[in-house]
Amino acid sequence: MAKTLYVIVPCYNEEEVLKETSKCLKQKCEKLIKDKKITKKSKIMFVDDGSSDETWNMIMNLCSEDSLFAGVKLSKNRGQQNALLAGLMTAKEKADITISMDADLQDDINVIDEMLEKNEMGYEIVYGVRSSRQKDTFFKRFTAKTFYRLLEFLGVDIVYNHADCRLMSKKALEALANYQEVNLFLRGLVPLIGYKSTICYYERHERFAGKSKYPLKKMFSFAVDGITSFSIKPLQMIMALGIIILLVSIIIMIYSLIVKVMGMVVPGWTFLTISIWFLGGLQMVSIGIIGEYVGKIYYETKKRPRYIIEEVIDE
Ligand code: UDP
Ligand code: MG
């Protein structure tokens, strides 16, 4: 049976691309409706993330011209992740499935067909993965790669080269609604939900028009958010470092005593050297212990659901 699809598109000052994006998405959805792959109640939902240009007016016009379009307006710019979540949570009430996409047509919209097929096969979450990033600048590719590798190293469960183009079923969205955290990093959060999931590959294009809304500063703070919202490893590394320094201090101790016995030092050198290394290590271990507790507090304050039940059989 056909399902109701909501395509969620966060937009921040996207007046230059909105016309083309809405046209392409409209064509795609109308075809899907005609082929009875999705219901007539399906919609393309634009979320205006507090834009200062004509974006919202354009969205309002689209909505008045065609009931295929829907709009959500945030009161101010809250960032792509929050805009996306706002769209998803609004759509959850009416949609059976949602697909999120950027407004700049960088994600190939033909991936929608494959995502729908995968959903038919029973997958609750389908991650869109960029098969190549040749169209991105070297800098963007390099920073992105480093970021994904670093997250992997820190033990964050993340899908490599997956941005925010993904299909989520109503069931997955309802689970996502249980996560109350404020520092939102959906790429890290969605894999925590579990459920049957898979990936779909697509080519990443160049931005259709306009400039990237992720300047270096925003990209950096997004990366820091991604790491610090999902890993307490940096805190635990302080402890490891402290232990290493304590071990080194033993070697230094032996070394400085030998040098002292051999009479090759000025008075006080041995005492100072040993003190510096030993105290340094001790302090770092102490910070590490505090870090362990801070890490626990961090997880508690997130109030993440401890589990999500997929099914209950009780007869
Ligand atoms: N975006 C948003 N709020 C922001 C920044 C970006 O809603 O504060 C949207 C933007 O309109 C676009 C998507 O997030 O639809 C991705 O942004 P962009 O294409 O500029 O990022 P890039 O592809 O360069 O990483
Ligand atoms: Mg983009």
mmCIF file of C-alpha atoms and ligand atoms in Angstrom:
data_model
loop_
_atom_site.group_PDB
_atom_site.id
_atom_site.type_symbol
_atom_site.label_atom_id
_atom_site.label_comp_id
_atom_site.label_asym_id
_atom_site.label_seq_id
_atom_site.Cartn_x
_atom_site.Cartn_y
_atom_site.Cartn_z
ATOM 1 C CA MET A 1 0.000 0.000 0.000
ATOM 2 C CA ALA A 2 1.249 3.467 -0.858
ATOM 3 C CA LYS A 3 2.436 5.593 2.045
ATOM 4 C CA THR A 4 2.312 9.299 2.708
ATOM 5 C CA LEU A 5 5.732 10.846 2.165
ATOM 6 C CA TYR A 6 6.908 14.184 3.518
ATOM 7 C CA VAL A 7 10.102 15.573 2.017
ATOM 8 C CA ILE A 8 11.649 17.905 4.596
ATOM 9 C CA VAL A 9 13.883 20.698 3.338
ATOM 10 C CA PRO A 10 15.562 23.134 5.768
ATOM 11 C CA CYS A 11 16.166 26.521 4.148
ATOM 12 C CA TYR A 12 18.306 29.357 5.382
ATOM 13 C CA ASN A 13 18.470 32.334 3.010
ATOM 14 C CA GLU A 14 17.888 30.104 0.011
ATOM 15 C CA GLU A 15 15.930 32.490 -2.234
ATOM 16 C CA GLU A 16 18.324 31.773 -5.086
ATOM 17 C CA VAL A 17 17.708 28.040 -5.189
ATOM 18 C CA LEU A 18 14.145 27.689 -3.947
ATOM 19 C CA LYS A 19 12.460 28.087 -7.307
ATOM 20 C CA GLU A 20 14.510 25.383 -8.972
ATOM 21 C CA THR A 21 14.415 23.080 -5.940
ATOM 22 C CA SER A 22 10.648 23.309 -5.607
ATOM 23 C CA LYS A 23 10.246 22.644 -9.332
ATOM 24 C CA CYS A 24 12.464 19.543 -9.296
ATOM 25 C CA LEU A 25 10.937 18.140 -6.118
ATOM 26 C CA LYS A 26 7.437 18.814 -7.406
ATOM 27 C CA GLN A 27 8.119 16.915 -10.615
ATOM 28 C CA LYS A 28 9.557 14.038 -8.649
ATOM 29 C CA CYS A 29 6.649 13.841 -6.198
ATOM 30 C CA GLU A 30 3.984 14.197 -8.856
ATOM 31 C CA LYS A 31 5.518 11.294 -10.726
ATOM 32 C CA LEU A 32 5.658 9.196 -7.575
ATOM 33 C CA ILE A 33 2.011 10.005 -6.857
ATOM 34 C CA LYS A 34 1.054 9.111 -10.436
ATOM 35 C CA ASP A 35 2.898 5.805 -10.162
ATOM 36 C CA LYS A 36 1.014 5.181 -6.906
ATOM 37 C CA LYS A 37 4.275 4.872 -4.991
ATOM 38 C CA ILE A 38 3.164 7.528 -2.504
ATOM 39 C CA THR A 39 -0.279 8.857 -1.592
ATOM 40 C CA LYS A 40 -1.873 12.097 -2.747
ATOM 41 C CA LYS A 41 -1.521 13.433 0.775
ATOM 42 C CA SER A 42 2.271 13.501 0.404
ATOM 43 C CA LYS A 43 3.973 16.869 0.721
ATOM 44 C CA ILE A 44 7.161 18.799 0.233
ATOM 45 C CA MET A 45 7.749 20.673 3.477
ATOM 46 C CA PHE A 46 10.115 23.637 3.537
ATOM 47 C CA VAL A 47 11.364 24.755 6.937
ATOM 48 C CA ASP A 48 12.438 28.377 6.995
ATOM 49 C CA ASP A 49 15.240 28.628 9.514
ATOM 50 C CA GLY A 50 14.786 32.317 10.329
ATOM 51 C CA SER A 51 15.933 33.554 6.910
ATOM 52 C CA SER A 52 16.427 37.263 6.384
ATOM 53 C CA ASP A 53 15.744 37.210 2.651
ATOM 54 C CA GLU A 54 12.676 36.347 0.568
ATOM 55 C CA THR A 55 12.735 32.642 1.494
ATOM 56 C CA TRP A 56 9.586 32.622 3.643
ATOM 57 C CA ASN A 57 7.576 34.715 1.189
ATOM 58 C CA MET A 58 8.523 32.299 -1.554
ATOM 59 C CA ILE A 59 7.491 29.333 0.586
ATOM 60 C CA MET A 60 4.134 31.009 1.342
ATOM 61 C CA ASN A 61 3.564 31.579 -2.373
ATOM 62 C CA LEU A 62 4.372 27.992 -3.201
ATOM 63 C CA CYS A 63 1.945 26.781 -0.547
ATOM 64 C CA SER A 64 -0.864 28.983 -1.817
ATOM 65 C CA GLU A 65 -0.296 27.875 -5.415
ATOM 66 C CA ASP A 66 -0.109 24.170 -4.795
ATOM 67 C CA SER A 67 -1.260 22.018 -1.898
ATOM 68 C CA LEU A 68 1.693 19.723 -2.549
ATOM 69 C CA PHE A 69 3.791 22.252 -0.636
ATOM 70 C CA ALA A 70 3.841 22.868 3.090
ATOM 71 C CA GLY A 71 5.842 25.339 5.154
ATOM 72 C CA VAL A 72 7.133 25.711 8.685
ATOM 73 C CA LYS A 73 8.713 28.931 9.873
ATOM 74 C CA LEU A 74 11.094 29.099 12.811
ATOM 75 C CA SER A 75 11.028 32.298 14.838
ATOM 76 C CA LYS A 76 14.763 32.805 14.362
ATOM 77 C CA ASN A 77 17.821 31.104 12.931
ATOM 78 C CA ARG A 78 18.451 27.998 15.009
ATOM 79 C CA GLY A 79 20.755 26.092 12.681
ATOM 80 C CA GLN A 80 20.162 23.345 10.168
ATOM 81 C CA GLN A 81 19.914 20.528 12.707
ATOM 82 C CA ASN A 82 17.198 22.229 14.727
ATOM 83 C CA ALA A 83 15.346 23.309 11.593
ATOM 84 C CA LEU A 84 15.399 19.757 10.332
ATOM 85 C CA LEU A 85 14.171 18.390 13.640
ATOM 86 C CA ALA A 86 11.354 20.945 13.690
ATOM 87 C CA GLY A 87 10.292 19.779 10.236
ATOM 88 C CA LEU A 88 10.514 16.104 11.119
ATOM 89 C CA MET A 89 8.529 16.484 14.327
ATOM 90 C CA THR A 90 5.830 18.502 12.566
ATOM 91 C CA ALA A 91 5.618 15.992 9.723
ATOM 92 C CA LYS A 92 5.530 13.031 12.093
ATOM 93 C CA GLU A 93 1.859 13.680 12.838
ATOM 94 C CA LYS A 94 0.759 13.202 9.250
ATOM 95 C CA ALA A 95 3.461 11.351 7.380
ATOM 96 C CA ASP A 96 4.174 7.629 7.236
ATOM 97 C CA ILE A 97 7.684 8.335 6.039
ATOM 98 C CA THR A 98 9.913 11.397 5.738
ATOM 99 C CA ILE A 99 12.954 12.077 3.601
ATOM 100 C CA SER A 100 15.185 14.983 4.562
ATOM 101 C CA MET A 101 17.202 16.896 1.994
ATOM 102 C CA ASP A 102 19.187 20.087 1.607
ATOM 103 C CA ALA A 103 17.652 22.956 -0.307
ATOM 104 C CA ASP A 104 20.569 23.351 -2.694
ATOM 105 C CA LEU A 105 19.994 20.182 -4.756
ATOM 106 C CA GLN A 106 23.441 18.888 -3.836
ATOM 107 C CA ASP A 107 21.890 15.553 -2.978
ATOM 108 C CA ASP A 108 20.632 13.776 -6.062
ATOM 109 C CA ILE A 109 16.833 13.739 -5.722
ATOM 110 C CA ASN A 110 16.608 10.492 -7.708
ATOM 111 C CA VAL A 111 17.809 8.764 -4.551
ATOM 112 C CA ILE A 112 14.197 9.160 -3.335
ATOM 113 C CA ASP A 113 13.037 6.238 -5.526
ATOM 114 C CA GLU A 114 15.634 3.876 -4.154
ATOM 115 C CA MET A 115 14.958 4.997 -0.601
ATOM 116 C CA LEU A 116 11.253 4.285 -1.028
ATOM 117 C CA GLU A 117 12.056 0.826 -2.395
ATOM 118 C CA LYS A 118 14.259 0.075 0.587
ATOM 119 C CA ASN A 119 11.492 1.241 2.890
ATOM 120 C CA GLU A 120 9.084 -1.117 1.086
ATOM 121 C CA MET A 121 11.543 -3.890 1.911
ATOM 122 C CA GLY A 122 11.060 -3.139 5.586
ATOM 123 C CA TYR A 123 13.849 -0.709 6.442
ATOM 124 C CA GLU A 124 12.785 1.946 8.948
ATOM 125 C CA ILE A 125 15.811 4.172 8.324
ATOM 126 C CA VAL A 126 17.657 4.595 5.021
ATOM 127 C CA TYR A 127 20.880 6.621 5.102
ATOM 128 C CA GLY A 128 21.858 8.505 1.960
ATOM 129 C CA VAL A 129 25.600 8.175 1.473
ATOM 130 C CA ARG A 130 27.690 10.250 -0.908
ATOM 131 C CA SER A 131 29.385 7.864 -3.302
ATOM 132 C CA SER A 132 31.968 10.418 -4.320
ATOM 133 C CA ARG A 133 32.766 13.936 -3.269
ATOM 134 C CA GLN A 134 34.638 14.936 -6.407
ATOM 135 C CA LYS A 135 32.416 17.995 -6.729
ATOM 136 C CA ASP A 136 33.376 19.262 -3.297
ATOM 137 C CA THR A 137 36.472 21.378 -2.849
ATOM 138 C CA PHE A 138 39.632 19.634 -1.667
ATOM 139 C CA PHE A 139 39.364 21.469 1.623
ATOM 140 C CA LYS A 140 35.791 20.324 2.248
ATOM 141 C CA ARG A 141 36.674 16.721 1.372
ATOM 142 C CA PHE A 142 39.722 16.742 3.594
ATOM 143 C CA THR A 143 38.002 18.274 6.607
ATOM 144 C CA ALA A 144 34.999 15.969 6.212
ATOM 145 C CA LYS A 145 37.180 12.876 6.015
ATOM 146 C CA THR A 146 39.202 13.903 9.066
ATOM 147 C CA PHE A 147 35.990 14.561 10.954
ATOM 148 C CA TYR A 148 34.437 11.158 10.189
ATOM 149 C CA ARG A 149 37.692 9.367 11.056
ATOM 150 C CA LEU A 150 38.005 11.259 14.321
ATOM 151 C CA LEU A 151 34.442 10.399 15.296
ATOM 152 C CA GLU A 152 35.112 6.753 14.511
ATOM 153 C CA PHE A 153 38.245 6.836 16.651
ATOM 154 C CA LEU A 154 36.282 8.353 19.524
ATOM 155 C CA GLY A 155 33.812 5.497 19.333
ATOM 156 C CA VAL A 156 30.848 7.419 17.924
ATOM 157 C CA ASP A 157 28.567 5.212 15.856
ATOM 158 C CA ILE A 158 28.253 7.123 12.604
ATOM 159 C CA VAL A 159 27.609 6.284 8.947
ATOM 160 C CA TYR A 160 30.646 7.304 6.889
ATOM 161 C CA ASN A 161 29.957 10.088 4.367
ATOM 162 C CA HIS A 162 26.295 10.287 5.307
ATOM 163 C CA ALA A 163 25.030 13.817 5.682
ATOM 164 C CA ASP A 164 21.452 14.656 6.532
ATOM 165 C CA CYS A 165 19.797 13.080 3.520
ATOM 166 C CA ARG A 166 17.859 10.177 4.974
ATOM 167 C CA LEU A 167 14.553 8.391 5.046
ATOM 168 C CA MET A 168 12.905 7.828 8.407
ATOM 169 C CA SER A 169 9.654 6.027 9.037
ATOM 170 C CA LYS A 170 7.030 7.253 11.473
ATOM 171 C CA LYS A 171 8.180 4.582 13.901
ATOM 172 C CA ALA A 172 11.772 5.843 13.755
ATOM 173 C CA LEU A 173 10.595 9.443 14.196
ATOM 174 C CA GLU A 174 8.583 8.525 17.246
ATOM 175 C CA ALA A 175 11.709 6.986 18.734
ATOM 176 C CA LEU A 176 13.722 10.077 17.831
ATOM 177 C CA ALA A 177 11.185 12.219 19.687
ATOM 178 C CA ASN A 178 12.301 10.501 22.906
ATOM 179 C CA TYR A 179 15.725 12.106 22.660
ATOM 180 C CA GLN A 180 15.503 15.377 24.512
ATOM 181 C CA GLU A 181 19.018 16.701 24.062
ATOM 182 C CA VAL A 182 19.600 20.298 23.162
ATOM 183 C CA ASN A 183 22.953 20.017 21.351
ATOM 184 C CA LEU A 184 21.554 18.295 18.347
ATOM 185 C CA PHE A 185 23.729 16.177 16.069
ATOM 186 C CA LEU A 186 21.276 14.028 14.118
ATOM 187 C CA ARG A 187 23.942 12.011 12.308
ATOM 188 C CA GLY A 188 25.087 10.626 15.628
ATOM 189 C CA LEU A 189 21.655 10.373 17.194
ATOM 190 C CA VAL A 190 19.756 8.480 14.501
ATOM 191 C CA PRO A 191 22.043 5.404 14.574
ATOM 192 C CA LEU A 192 21.368 5.194 18.343
ATOM 193 C CA ILE A 193 17.700 4.522 17.645
ATOM 194 C CA GLY A 194 18.446 1.120 16.179
ATOM 195 C CA TYR A 195 15.729 -0.538 14.048
ATOM 196 C CA LYS A 196 16.349 -2.057 10.656
ATOM 197 C CA SER A 197 18.413 0.340 8.577
ATOM 198 C CA THR A 198 20.394 0.387 5.381
ATOM 199 C CA ILE A 199 22.211 2.780 3.079
ATOM 200 C CA CYS A 200 21.685 4.129 -0.430
ATOM 201 C CA TYR A 201 24.445 5.682 -2.522
ATOM 202 C CA TYR A 202 24.068 8.861 -4.515
ATOM 203 C CA GLU A 203 26.266 11.300 -6.382
ATOM 204 C CA ARG A 204 26.858 14.601 -4.696
ATOM 205 C CA HIS A 205 26.446 17.547 -7.033
ATOM 206 C CA GLU A 206 27.660 21.085 -6.835
ATOM 207 C CA ARG A 207 25.526 23.649 -5.089
ATOM 208 C CA PHE A 208 22.940 24.752 -7.637
ATOM 209 C CA ALA A 209 23.157 28.438 -6.750
ATOM 210 C CA GLY A 210 24.016 30.705 -3.861
ATOM 211 C CA LYS A 211 26.759 30.247 -1.284
ATOM 212 C CA SER A 212 27.254 27.517 1.322
ATOM 213 C CA LYS A 213 25.443 28.349 4.539
ATOM 214 C CA TYR A 214 28.169 26.528 6.423
ATOM 215 C CA PRO A 215 31.131 28.865 6.619
ATOM 216 C CA LEU A 216 34.257 27.523 8.313
ATOM 217 C CA LYS A 217 33.235 28.849 11.720
ATOM 218 C CA LYS A 218 29.853 27.088 11.643
ATOM 219 C CA MET A 219 31.430 23.910 10.288
ATOM 220 C CA PHE A 220 33.951 23.881 13.106
ATOM 221 C CA SER A 221 31.376 24.396 15.825
ATOM 222 C CA PHE A 222 29.218 21.681 14.216
ATOM 223 C CA ALA A 223 32.191 19.302 14.366
ATOM 224 C CA VAL A 224 32.939 20.179 17.991
ATOM 225 C CA ASP A 225 29.263 19.636 18.819
ATOM 226 C CA GLY A 226 29.320 16.263 17.109
ATOM 227 C CA ILE A 227 32.279 15.128 19.153
ATOM 228 C CA THR A 228 31.421 16.556 22.531
ATOM 229 C CA SER A 229 27.767 15.482 22.317
ATOM 230 C CA PHE A 230 28.637 11.865 21.728
ATOM 231 C CA SER A 231 31.925 10.989 23.302
ATOM 232 C CA ILE A 232 33.500 11.283 26.731
ATOM 233 C CA LYS A 233 36.709 9.804 25.365
ATOM 234 C CA PRO A 234 38.515 13.162 25.448
ATOM 235 C CA LEU A 235 37.882 13.201 29.218
ATOM 236 C CA GLN A 236 39.095 9.644 29.570
ATOM 237 C CA MET A 237 42.209 10.447 27.597
ATOM 238 C CA ILE A 238 43.305 12.813 30.381
ATOM 239 C CA MET A 239 43.404 9.834 32.730
ATOM 240 C CA ALA A 240 45.422 7.741 30.284
ATOM 241 C CA LEU A 241 47.857 10.583 29.785
ATOM 242 C CA GLY A 242 48.207 10.997 33.551
ATOM 243 C CA ILE A 243 49.045 7.334 34.006
ATOM 244 C CA ILE A 244 51.653 7.518 31.245
ATOM 245 C CA ILE A 245 53.259 10.534 32.891
ATOM 246 C CA LEU A 246 53.307 8.763 36.270
ATOM 247 C CA LEU A 247 55.111 5.841 34.646
ATOM 248 C CA VAL A 248 57.550 8.210 32.987
ATOM 249 C CA SER A 249 58.138 9.844 36.346
ATOM 250 C CA ILE A 250 59.350 6.507 37.739
ATOM 251 C CA ILE A 251 61.900 6.269 34.944
ATOM 252 C CA ILE A 252 62.929 9.883 35.557
ATOM 253 C CA MET A 253 63.234 9.085 39.273
ATOM 254 C CA ILE A 254 65.610 6.193 38.613
ATOM 255 C CA TYR A 255 67.558 8.229 36.097
ATOM 256 C CA SER A 256 67.966 11.253 38.342
ATOM 257 C CA LEU A 257 69.030 9.095 41.301
ATOM 258 C CA ILE A 258 71.695 7.413 39.160
ATOM 259 C CA VAL A 259 72.936 10.780 37.944
ATOM 260 C CA LYS A 260 72.963 12.027 41.554
ATOM 261 C CA VAL A 261 74.949 9.027 42.811
ATOM 262 C CA MET A 262 77.432 9.638 40.046
ATOM 263 C CA GLY A 263 77.727 13.164 41.398
ATOM 264 C CA MET A 264 77.001 14.899 38.142
ATOM 265 C CA VAL A 265 74.296 17.317 39.369
ATOM 266 C CA VAL A 266 73.933 20.608 41.134
ATOM 267 C CA PRO A 267 72.266 20.380 44.582
ATOM 268 C CA GLY A 268 68.451 20.319 44.449
ATOM 269 C CA TRP A 269 68.170 19.170 40.814
ATOM 270 C CA THR A 270 67.161 15.601 41.679
ATOM 271 C CA PHE A 271 64.426 16.711 44.058
ATOM 272 C CA LEU A 272 63.018 19.245 41.617
ATOM 273 C CA THR A 273 63.009 16.931 38.614
ATOM 274 C CA ILE A 274 61.301 14.103 40.461
ATOM 275 C CA SER A 275 58.724 16.483 41.995
ATOM 276 C CA ILE A 276 57.805 18.047 38.670
ATOM 277 C CA TRP A 277 57.152 14.772 36.894
ATOM 278 C CA PHE A 278 55.491 12.986 39.770
ATOM 279 C CA LEU A 279 53.199 15.880 40.685
ATOM 280 C CA GLY A 280 52.359 16.475 37.010
ATOM 281 C CA GLY A 281 51.270 12.875 36.586
ATOM 282 C CA LEU A 282 49.370 12.881 39.862
ATOM 283 C CA GLN A 283 47.499 16.043 38.930
ATOM 284 C CA MET A 284 46.543 14.674 35.575
ATOM 285 C CA VAL A 285 45.247 11.438 37.048
ATOM 286 C CA SER A 286 43.210 13.496 39.523
ATOM 287 C CA ILE A 287 41.707 15.542 36.703
ATOM 288 C CA GLY A 288 41.030 12.264 34.908
ATOM 289 C CA ILE A 289 39.090 10.964 37.921
ATOM 290 C CA ILE A 290 37.034 14.141 38.030
ATOM 291 C CA GLY A 291 36.560 13.714 34.270
ATOM 292 C CA GLU A 292 35.062 10.263 34.827
ATOM 293 C CA TYR A 293 32.433 11.761 37.127
ATOM 294 C CA VAL A 294 31.781 14.689 34.808
ATOM 295 C CA GLY A 295 31.308 12.131 32.025
ATOM 296 C CA LYS A 296 28.664 10.355 34.095
ATOM 297 C CA ILE A 297 26.876 13.623 34.862
ATOM 298 C CA TYR A 298 26.990 14.437 31.155
ATOM 299 C CA TYR A 299 25.185 11.246 30.242
ATOM 300 C CA GLU A 300 22.628 11.676 33.017
ATOM 301 C CA THR A 301 21.773 15.227 32.021
ATOM 302 C CA LYS A 302 21.128 14.157 28.437
ATOM 303 C CA LYS A 303 18.158 12.101 29.657
ATOM 304 C CA ARG A 304 18.463 9.842 26.662
ATOM 305 C CA PRO A 305 16.008 6.969 26.559
ATOM 306 C CA ARG A 306 17.734 3.879 27.918
ATOM 307 C CA TYR A 307 16.118 1.630 25.358
ATOM 308 C CA ILE A 308 13.628 1.658 22.542
ATOM 309 C CA ILE A 309 11.346 -1.333 22.272
ATOM 310 C CA GLU A 310 10.933 -2.544 18.736
ATOM 311 C CA GLU A 311 8.197 -5.086 19.311
ATOM 312 C CA VAL A 312 6.353 -6.795 22.133
ATOM 313 C CA ILE A 313 4.749 -10.176 21.831
ATOM 314 C CA ASP A 314 2.511 -10.872 24.765
ATOM 315 C CA GLU A 315 -0.301 -13.326 24.320
HETATM 316 N N1 UDP B 1 20.685 25.548 6.682
HETATM 317 C C1 UDP B 1 19.743 25.892 7.649
HETATM 318 N N2 UDP B 1 20.141 26.689 8.689
HETATM 319 C C2 UDP B 1 21.432 27.154 8.812
HETATM 320 C C3 UDP B 1 22.385 26.746 7.839
HETATM 321 C C4 UDP B 1 21.971 25.961 6.792
HETATM 322 O O1 UDP B 1 18.580 25.506 7.580
HETATM 323 O O2 UDP B 1 21.711 27.872 9.771
HETATM 324 C C5 UDP B 1 20.254 24.678 5.560
HETATM 325 C C6 UDP B 1 20.552 25.239 4.186
HETATM 326 O O3 UDP B 1 19.539 26.095 3.757
HETATM 327 C C7 UDP B 1 20.659 23.975 3.345
HETATM 328 C C8 UDP B 1 21.210 22.957 4.325
HETATM 329 O O4 UDP B 1 20.984 23.486 5.626
HETATM 330 O O5 UDP B 1 19.391 23.513 2.909
HETATM 331 C C9 UDP B 1 22.680 22.674 4.103
HETATM 332 O O6 UDP B 1 23.417 23.861 4.043
HETATM 333 P P1 UDP B 1 24.535 24.124 2.944
HETATM 334 O O7 UDP B 1 24.121 23.535 1.650
HETATM 335 O O8 UDP B 1 24.842 25.574 2.937
HETATM 336 O O9 UDP B 1 25.763 23.313 3.544
HETATM 337 P P2 UDP B 1 26.922 22.563 2.730
HETATM 338 O O10 UDP B 1 26.260 21.699 1.708
HETATM 339 O O11 UDP B 1 27.746 23.627 2.141
HETATM 340 O O12 UDP B 1 27.623 21.765 3.783
HETATM 341 MG MG MG B 2 24.862 22.142 0.444
#
